[in-house]
Each structure stands twice: as C-alpha cells, then as structure tokens.
C-alpha angles and dihedrals in degrees: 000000000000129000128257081237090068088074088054104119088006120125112220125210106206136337116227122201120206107191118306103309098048141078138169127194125184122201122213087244084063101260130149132198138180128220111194154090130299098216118221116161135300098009129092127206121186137171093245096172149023115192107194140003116309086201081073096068090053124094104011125066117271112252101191127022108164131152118222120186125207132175101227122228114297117267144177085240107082141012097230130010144178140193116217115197115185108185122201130185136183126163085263096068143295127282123187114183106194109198121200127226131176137160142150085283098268100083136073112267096181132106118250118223119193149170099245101181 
C-alpha cells in the first residue's frame, strides 16, 4: 500500500475511472496507482462524488494530495459508515473526490491506494 502523499509534486498524466469504486491515475515518470477497495465480505465502498474537474489535476504538479476521514451523519441505513475525502490541488483548480463506505461495523470500510507498475 502507498500513501496519497506519495502523488504530492507529481504530475499526472491522465486519471482513468472504472465504474464507481476505481481509479487510475498515471504519472508523467510512468507511474501508475489504484485507488480502490479491497472487497472482504458484507461492506460496500464506493466513489460517491467528485467535486471538481479531474482535467484540472492533469498536466501541472499536485500541490496538494492529502486524505481526510470522517464518520457521515447517523442514519437507519447502515450499521457503520465512513466518509473518505481525498483533496487534490494543482494550479489549475481543486478536486475532492468523497468514497463511501458502509458495513455492519466489522469490515473495512476504507479505500486502498497502491503502486500498481
């Protein structure tokens, strides 16, 4: 597993999204990371926003590339939840992607990153 942090001053390439629980992105060094979830049993984790235009992130180094965790609003739904935001930043604009992950409170709910090359 690698750290959000590790795309900081990168330049990426382009970002691929594969449904709604992958995403690719390819730096101009060649490098290519995951973002996903690693799936066990009885949770589900899904990308449920972009806020902002991933075309912004491509071209210019990231300037910021940080991971914040929240637990959301209670609710009858699940049984545990949490909110993923990832924030991303380039000269260009701001992206914030926020992943959704719920489950009956004995599963990960969190999003795997990796080097995938």
């Amino acid at each position: 597993m690698a750290s959000i942090e590790t795309l900081l001053n990168k330049t990426l390439s382009s970002i691929e999204q594969v449904g709604n629980d992958e995403l690719y992105f390819l730096t101009t060094e060649g490098d290519k990371f995951k973002m996903y979830h690693e799936q066990d049993c009885c949770e589900s984790v899904w990308l449920e926003e972009t806020i902002g235009d991933l075309e912004d992130l491509i071209g210019s180094p990231l300037l910021m590339a940080e991971e914040v965790i929240e637990s959301p609003p209670e609710s009858d739904n699940y049984e545990s939840a949490t909110w993923t935001f990832y924030k991303f930043a380039t000269i260009k604009g701001y992206v914030t992607l926020r992943w959704v992950g719920e489950s009956n409170g004995y599963y990960s709910e969190t999003v795997d990153f990796c080097k995938v090359n």
